[in-house]
CSV table of C-alpha atoms in Angstrom, one decimal:
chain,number,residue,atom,x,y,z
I,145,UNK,CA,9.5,16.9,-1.0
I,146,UNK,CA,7.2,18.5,-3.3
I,147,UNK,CA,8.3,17.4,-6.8
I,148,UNK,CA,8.7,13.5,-5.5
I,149,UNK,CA,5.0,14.0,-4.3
I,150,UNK,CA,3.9,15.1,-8.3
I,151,UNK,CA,5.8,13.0,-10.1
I,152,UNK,CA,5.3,9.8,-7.8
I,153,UNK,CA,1.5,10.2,-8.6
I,154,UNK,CA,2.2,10.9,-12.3
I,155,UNK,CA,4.7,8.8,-13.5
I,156,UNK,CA,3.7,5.7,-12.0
I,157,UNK,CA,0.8,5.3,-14.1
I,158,UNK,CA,3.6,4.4,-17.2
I,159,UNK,CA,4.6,1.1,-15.4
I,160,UNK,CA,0.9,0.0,-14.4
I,161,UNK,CA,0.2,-3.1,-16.7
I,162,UNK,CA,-3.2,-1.8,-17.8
I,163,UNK,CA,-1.9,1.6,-18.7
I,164,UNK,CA,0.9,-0.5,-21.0
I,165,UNK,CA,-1.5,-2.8,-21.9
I,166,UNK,CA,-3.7,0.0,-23.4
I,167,UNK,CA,-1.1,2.2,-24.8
I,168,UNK,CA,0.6,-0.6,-26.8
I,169,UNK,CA,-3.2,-1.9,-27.9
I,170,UNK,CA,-3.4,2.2,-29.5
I,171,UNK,CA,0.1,2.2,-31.1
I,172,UNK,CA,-1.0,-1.5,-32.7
I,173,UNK,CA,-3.9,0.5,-34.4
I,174,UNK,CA,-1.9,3.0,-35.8
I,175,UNK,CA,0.2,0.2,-37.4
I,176,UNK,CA,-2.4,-1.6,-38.3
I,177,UNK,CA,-3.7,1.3,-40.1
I,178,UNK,CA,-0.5,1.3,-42.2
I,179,UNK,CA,-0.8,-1.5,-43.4
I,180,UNK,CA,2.1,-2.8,-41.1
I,181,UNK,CA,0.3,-5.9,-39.7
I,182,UNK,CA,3.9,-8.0,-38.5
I,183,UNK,CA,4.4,-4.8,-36.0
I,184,UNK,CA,0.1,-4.5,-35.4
I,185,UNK,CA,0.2,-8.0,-34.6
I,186,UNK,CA,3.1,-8.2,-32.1
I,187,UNK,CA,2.0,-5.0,-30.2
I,188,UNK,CA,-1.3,-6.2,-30.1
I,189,UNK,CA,-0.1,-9.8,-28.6
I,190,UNK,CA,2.4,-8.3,-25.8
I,191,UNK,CA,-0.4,-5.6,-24.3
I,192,UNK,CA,-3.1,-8.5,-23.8
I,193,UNK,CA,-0.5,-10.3,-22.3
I,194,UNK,CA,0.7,-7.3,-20.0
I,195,UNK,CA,-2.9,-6.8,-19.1
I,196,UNK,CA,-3.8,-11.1,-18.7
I,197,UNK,CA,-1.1,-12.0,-16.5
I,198,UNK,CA,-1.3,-9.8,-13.6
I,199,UNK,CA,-5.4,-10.1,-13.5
I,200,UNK,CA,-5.4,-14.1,-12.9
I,201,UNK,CA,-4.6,-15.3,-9.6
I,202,UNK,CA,-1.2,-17.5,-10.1
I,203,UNK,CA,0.7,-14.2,-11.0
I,204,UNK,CA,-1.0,-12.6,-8.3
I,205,UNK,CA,-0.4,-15.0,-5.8
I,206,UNK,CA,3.6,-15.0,-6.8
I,207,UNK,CA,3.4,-11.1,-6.9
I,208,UNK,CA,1.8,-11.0,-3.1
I,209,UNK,CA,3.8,-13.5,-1.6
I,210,UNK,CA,7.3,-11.7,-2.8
I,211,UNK,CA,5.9,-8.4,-0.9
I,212,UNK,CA,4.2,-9.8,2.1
I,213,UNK,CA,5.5,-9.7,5.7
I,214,UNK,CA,3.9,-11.4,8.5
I,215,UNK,CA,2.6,-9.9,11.6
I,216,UNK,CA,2.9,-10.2,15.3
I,217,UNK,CA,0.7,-12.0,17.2
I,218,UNK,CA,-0.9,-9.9,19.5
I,219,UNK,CA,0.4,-11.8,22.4
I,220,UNK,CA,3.7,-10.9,21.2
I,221,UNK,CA,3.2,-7.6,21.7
I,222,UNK,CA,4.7,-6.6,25.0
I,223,UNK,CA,5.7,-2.9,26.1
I,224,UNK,CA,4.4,-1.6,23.1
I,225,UNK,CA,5.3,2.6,23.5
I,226,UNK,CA,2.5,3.1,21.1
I,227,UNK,CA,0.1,1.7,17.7
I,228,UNK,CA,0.7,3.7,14.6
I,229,UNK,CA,-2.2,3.6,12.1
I,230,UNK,CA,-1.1,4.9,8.6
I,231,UNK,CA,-3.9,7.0,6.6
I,232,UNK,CA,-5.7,4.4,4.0
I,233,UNK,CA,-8.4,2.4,4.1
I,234,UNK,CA,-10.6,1.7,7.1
I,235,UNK,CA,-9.4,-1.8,8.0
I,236,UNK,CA,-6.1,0.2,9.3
I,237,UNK,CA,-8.3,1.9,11.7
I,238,UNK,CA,-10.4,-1.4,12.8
I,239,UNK,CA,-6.9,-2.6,12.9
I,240,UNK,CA,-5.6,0.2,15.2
I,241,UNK,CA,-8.9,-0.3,17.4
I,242,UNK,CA,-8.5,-3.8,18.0
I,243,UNK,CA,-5.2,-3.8,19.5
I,244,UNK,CA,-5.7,-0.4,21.9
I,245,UNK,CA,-8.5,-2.8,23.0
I,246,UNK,CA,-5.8,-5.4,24.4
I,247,UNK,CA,-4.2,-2.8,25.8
I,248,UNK,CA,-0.9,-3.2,24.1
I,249,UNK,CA,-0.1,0.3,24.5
I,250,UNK,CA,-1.1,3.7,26.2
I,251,UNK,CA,-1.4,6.2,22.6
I,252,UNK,CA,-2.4,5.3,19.3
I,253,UNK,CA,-1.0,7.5,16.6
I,254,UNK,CA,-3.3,8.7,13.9
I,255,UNK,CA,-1.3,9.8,10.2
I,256,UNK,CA,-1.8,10.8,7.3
I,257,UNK,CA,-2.9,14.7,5.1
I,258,UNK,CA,-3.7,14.0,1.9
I,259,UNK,CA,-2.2,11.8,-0.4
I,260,UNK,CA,-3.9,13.1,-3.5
I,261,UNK,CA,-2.3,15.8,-6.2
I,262,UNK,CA,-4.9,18.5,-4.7
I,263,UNK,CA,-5.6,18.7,-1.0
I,264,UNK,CA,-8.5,17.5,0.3
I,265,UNK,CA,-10.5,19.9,3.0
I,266,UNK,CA,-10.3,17.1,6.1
I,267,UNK,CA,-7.4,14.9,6.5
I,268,UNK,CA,-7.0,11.4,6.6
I,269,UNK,CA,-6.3,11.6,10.3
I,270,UNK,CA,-9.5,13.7,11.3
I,271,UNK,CA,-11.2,10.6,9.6
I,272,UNK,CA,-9.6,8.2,10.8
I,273,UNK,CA,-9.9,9.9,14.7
I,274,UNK,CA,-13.8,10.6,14.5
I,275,UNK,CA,-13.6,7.0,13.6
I,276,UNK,CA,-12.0,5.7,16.5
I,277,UNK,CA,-13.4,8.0,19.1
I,278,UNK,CA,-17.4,6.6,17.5
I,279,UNK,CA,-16.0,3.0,18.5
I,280,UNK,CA,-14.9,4.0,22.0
I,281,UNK,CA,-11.2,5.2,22.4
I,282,UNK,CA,-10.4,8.0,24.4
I,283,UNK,CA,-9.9,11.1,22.7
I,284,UNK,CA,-6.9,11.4,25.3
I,285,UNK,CA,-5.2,8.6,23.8
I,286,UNK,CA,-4.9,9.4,20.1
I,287,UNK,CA,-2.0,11.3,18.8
I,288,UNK,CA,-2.7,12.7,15.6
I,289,UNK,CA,-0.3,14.2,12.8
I,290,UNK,CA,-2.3,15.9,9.7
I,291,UNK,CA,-0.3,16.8,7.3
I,292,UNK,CA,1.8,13.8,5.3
I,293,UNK,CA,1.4,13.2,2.2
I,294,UNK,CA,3.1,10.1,1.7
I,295,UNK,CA,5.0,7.2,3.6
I,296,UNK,CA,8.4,8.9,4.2
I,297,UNK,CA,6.3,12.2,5.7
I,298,UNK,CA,3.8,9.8,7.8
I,299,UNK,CA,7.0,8.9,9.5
I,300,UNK,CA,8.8,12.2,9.6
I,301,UNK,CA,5.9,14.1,10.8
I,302,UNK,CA,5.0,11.1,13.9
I,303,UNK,CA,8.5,11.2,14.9
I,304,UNK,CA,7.8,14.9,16.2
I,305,UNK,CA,4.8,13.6,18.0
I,306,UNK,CA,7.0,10.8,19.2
I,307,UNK,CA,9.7,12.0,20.1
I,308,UNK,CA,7.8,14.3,22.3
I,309,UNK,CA,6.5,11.3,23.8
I,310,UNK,CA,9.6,9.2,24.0
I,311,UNK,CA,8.0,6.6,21.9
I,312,UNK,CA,10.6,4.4,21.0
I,313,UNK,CA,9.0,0.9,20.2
I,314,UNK,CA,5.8,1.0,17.7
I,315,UNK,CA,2.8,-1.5,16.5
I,316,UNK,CA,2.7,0.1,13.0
I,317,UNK,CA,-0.5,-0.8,11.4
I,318,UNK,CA,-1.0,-0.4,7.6
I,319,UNK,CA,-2.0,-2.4,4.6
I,320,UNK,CA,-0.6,-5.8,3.8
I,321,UNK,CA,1.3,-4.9,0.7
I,322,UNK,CA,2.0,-1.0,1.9
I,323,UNK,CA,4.4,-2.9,5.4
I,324,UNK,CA,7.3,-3.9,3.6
I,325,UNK,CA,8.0,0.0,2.7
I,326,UNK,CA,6.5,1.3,5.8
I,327,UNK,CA,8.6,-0.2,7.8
I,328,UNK,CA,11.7,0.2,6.6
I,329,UNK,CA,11.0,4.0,6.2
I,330,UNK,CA,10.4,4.2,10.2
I,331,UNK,CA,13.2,1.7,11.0
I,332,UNK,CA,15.5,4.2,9.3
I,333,UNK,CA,14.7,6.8,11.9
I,334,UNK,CA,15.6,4.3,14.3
I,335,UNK,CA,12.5,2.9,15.6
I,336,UNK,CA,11.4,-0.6,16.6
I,337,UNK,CA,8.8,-1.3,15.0
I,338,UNK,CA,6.3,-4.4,15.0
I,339,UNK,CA,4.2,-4.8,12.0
I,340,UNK,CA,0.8,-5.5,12.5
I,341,UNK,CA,-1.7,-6.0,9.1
I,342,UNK,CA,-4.7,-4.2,8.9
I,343,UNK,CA,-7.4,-6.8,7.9
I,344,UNK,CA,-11.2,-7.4,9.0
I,345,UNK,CA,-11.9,-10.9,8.2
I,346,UNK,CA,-9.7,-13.9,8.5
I,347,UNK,CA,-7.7,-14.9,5.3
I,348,UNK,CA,-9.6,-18.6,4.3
I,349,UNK,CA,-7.3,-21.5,3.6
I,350,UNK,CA,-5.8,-22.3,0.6
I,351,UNK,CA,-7.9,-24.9,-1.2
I,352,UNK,CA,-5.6,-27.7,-2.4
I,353,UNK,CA,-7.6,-29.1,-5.6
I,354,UNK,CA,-6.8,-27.8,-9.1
I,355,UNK,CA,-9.1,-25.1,-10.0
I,356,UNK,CA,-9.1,-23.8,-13.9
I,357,UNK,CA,-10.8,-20.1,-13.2
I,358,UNK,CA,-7.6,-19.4,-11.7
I,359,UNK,CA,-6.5,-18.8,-14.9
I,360,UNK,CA,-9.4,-16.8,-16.2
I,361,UNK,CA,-8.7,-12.9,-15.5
I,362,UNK,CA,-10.2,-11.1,-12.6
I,363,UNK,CA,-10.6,-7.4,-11.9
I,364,UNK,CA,-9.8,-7.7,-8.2
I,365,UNK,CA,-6.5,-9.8,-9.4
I,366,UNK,CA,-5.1,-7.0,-11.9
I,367,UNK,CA,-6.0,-4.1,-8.6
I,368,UNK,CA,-3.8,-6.1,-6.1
I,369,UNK,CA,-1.4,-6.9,-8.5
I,370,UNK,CA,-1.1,-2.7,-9.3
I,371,UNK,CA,-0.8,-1.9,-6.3
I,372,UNK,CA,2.4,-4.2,-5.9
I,373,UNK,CA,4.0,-3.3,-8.3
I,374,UNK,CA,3.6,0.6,-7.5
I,375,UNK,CA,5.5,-0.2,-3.9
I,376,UNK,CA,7.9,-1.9,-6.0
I,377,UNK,CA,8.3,1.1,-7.6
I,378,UNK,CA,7.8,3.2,-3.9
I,379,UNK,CA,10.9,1.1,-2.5
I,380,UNK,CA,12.9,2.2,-5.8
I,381,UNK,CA,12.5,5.6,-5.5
I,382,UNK,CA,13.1,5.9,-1.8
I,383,UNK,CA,16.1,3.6,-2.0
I,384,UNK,CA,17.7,5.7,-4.8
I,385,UNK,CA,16.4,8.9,-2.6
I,386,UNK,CA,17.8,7.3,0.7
I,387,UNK,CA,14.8,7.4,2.4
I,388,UNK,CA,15.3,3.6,3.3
């Protein structure tokens, strides 16, 4: 769908808290300019606020654990059909790597176009499979769809694939905060799906004594944070679409 692919890359920058943040800091200026310092003052107060509380770690912390879903263990994964890797960053594909290396299933499914306004010249999945051939899978073994644009079309376009196949049950790999989406879009075309996160390092343990600069903002707080709250938005749009 065309227009959802526009307008979900346009819009959603008027719920991200920094955009807010910025946009009511302007319209305070322009009040304070007239002289109207009760309405400069109160604009001025909620955008630092929209902009503070996502960027320091309790928020984000509340925001992550409301989205998260937990993975398999890979010794849970038995008669696997096949390991989809969704187009994104390159922990996916390290992701995707390390379980065709314990052999939890024969194919491993390489998606994603472009998910930018204007198409790129090599697709996420050309990437992602000169990747993964450089750290030793067979070229054999990859599956690869090029042209989605988005969650809903990474699943549409594999089912071809899969279905061709008779791929029924699926490792999907992806981002922590992208699964909850991703897998109700593929469990809606009636797939079995076994979520798997895509990360490099082990997460370290939750330190248990008080630390203040929790509270302090943080760049890398107000990213995850965005991101979030744009698959909040994601999961409205395709519930109200019925893509989930």
């Amino acid at each position: 769908m065309v227009i959802y692919h526009f307008l979900s890359k346009i819009f959603v920058w008027l719920i991200y808290p920094l955009s807010i943040g910025i946009l009511l800091i302007i319209i305070s200026y322009i009040f304070y300019r007239n002289k109207k310092i009760k309405f400069f003052q109160t604009l001025l107060i909620v955008g630092l606020i929209i902009i503070y509380l996502p960027s320091i770690t309790p928020i984000q912390r509340i925001l992550f654990k409301s989205i998260h879903v937990s993975s398999f263990k890979i010794s849970e994964l038995n008669q696997i059909d096949a390991i989809v890797v969704l187009g994104g960053e390159p922990a996916r594909s390290i992701s995707g790597i390390r379980l065709y290396n314990k052999n939890i299933a024969p194919f491993i499914i390489m998606t994603g176009g472009s998910g930018n306004i204007f198409q790129e010249s090599q697709s996420e999945s050309d990437r992602m499979t000169d990747f993964l051939i450089e750290f030793g899978v067979e070229k054999n073994s990859i599956l690869s769809e090029k042209k989605s644009r988005n969650t809903r079309e990474n699943a549409l376009f594999s089912k071809k694939i899969m279905d061709k196949h008779n791929i029924k049950k699926i490792a999907l790999v992806t981002s922590n905060i992208h699964m909850k989406r991703s897998i109700k879009v593929f469990e809606k075309l009636d797939y079995d799906v076994f979520p798997y996160n895509s990360q490099i390092f082990r997460i370290p343990k939750k330190n248990n004594r008080f630390d203040p600069f929790i509270f302090f903002p943080n760049v890398e707080n107000l990213f995850v944070s965005t991101q979030i709250i744009y698959e909040y938005f994601a999961l409205f749009l395709y519930k109200i679409i019925g893509w989930i």
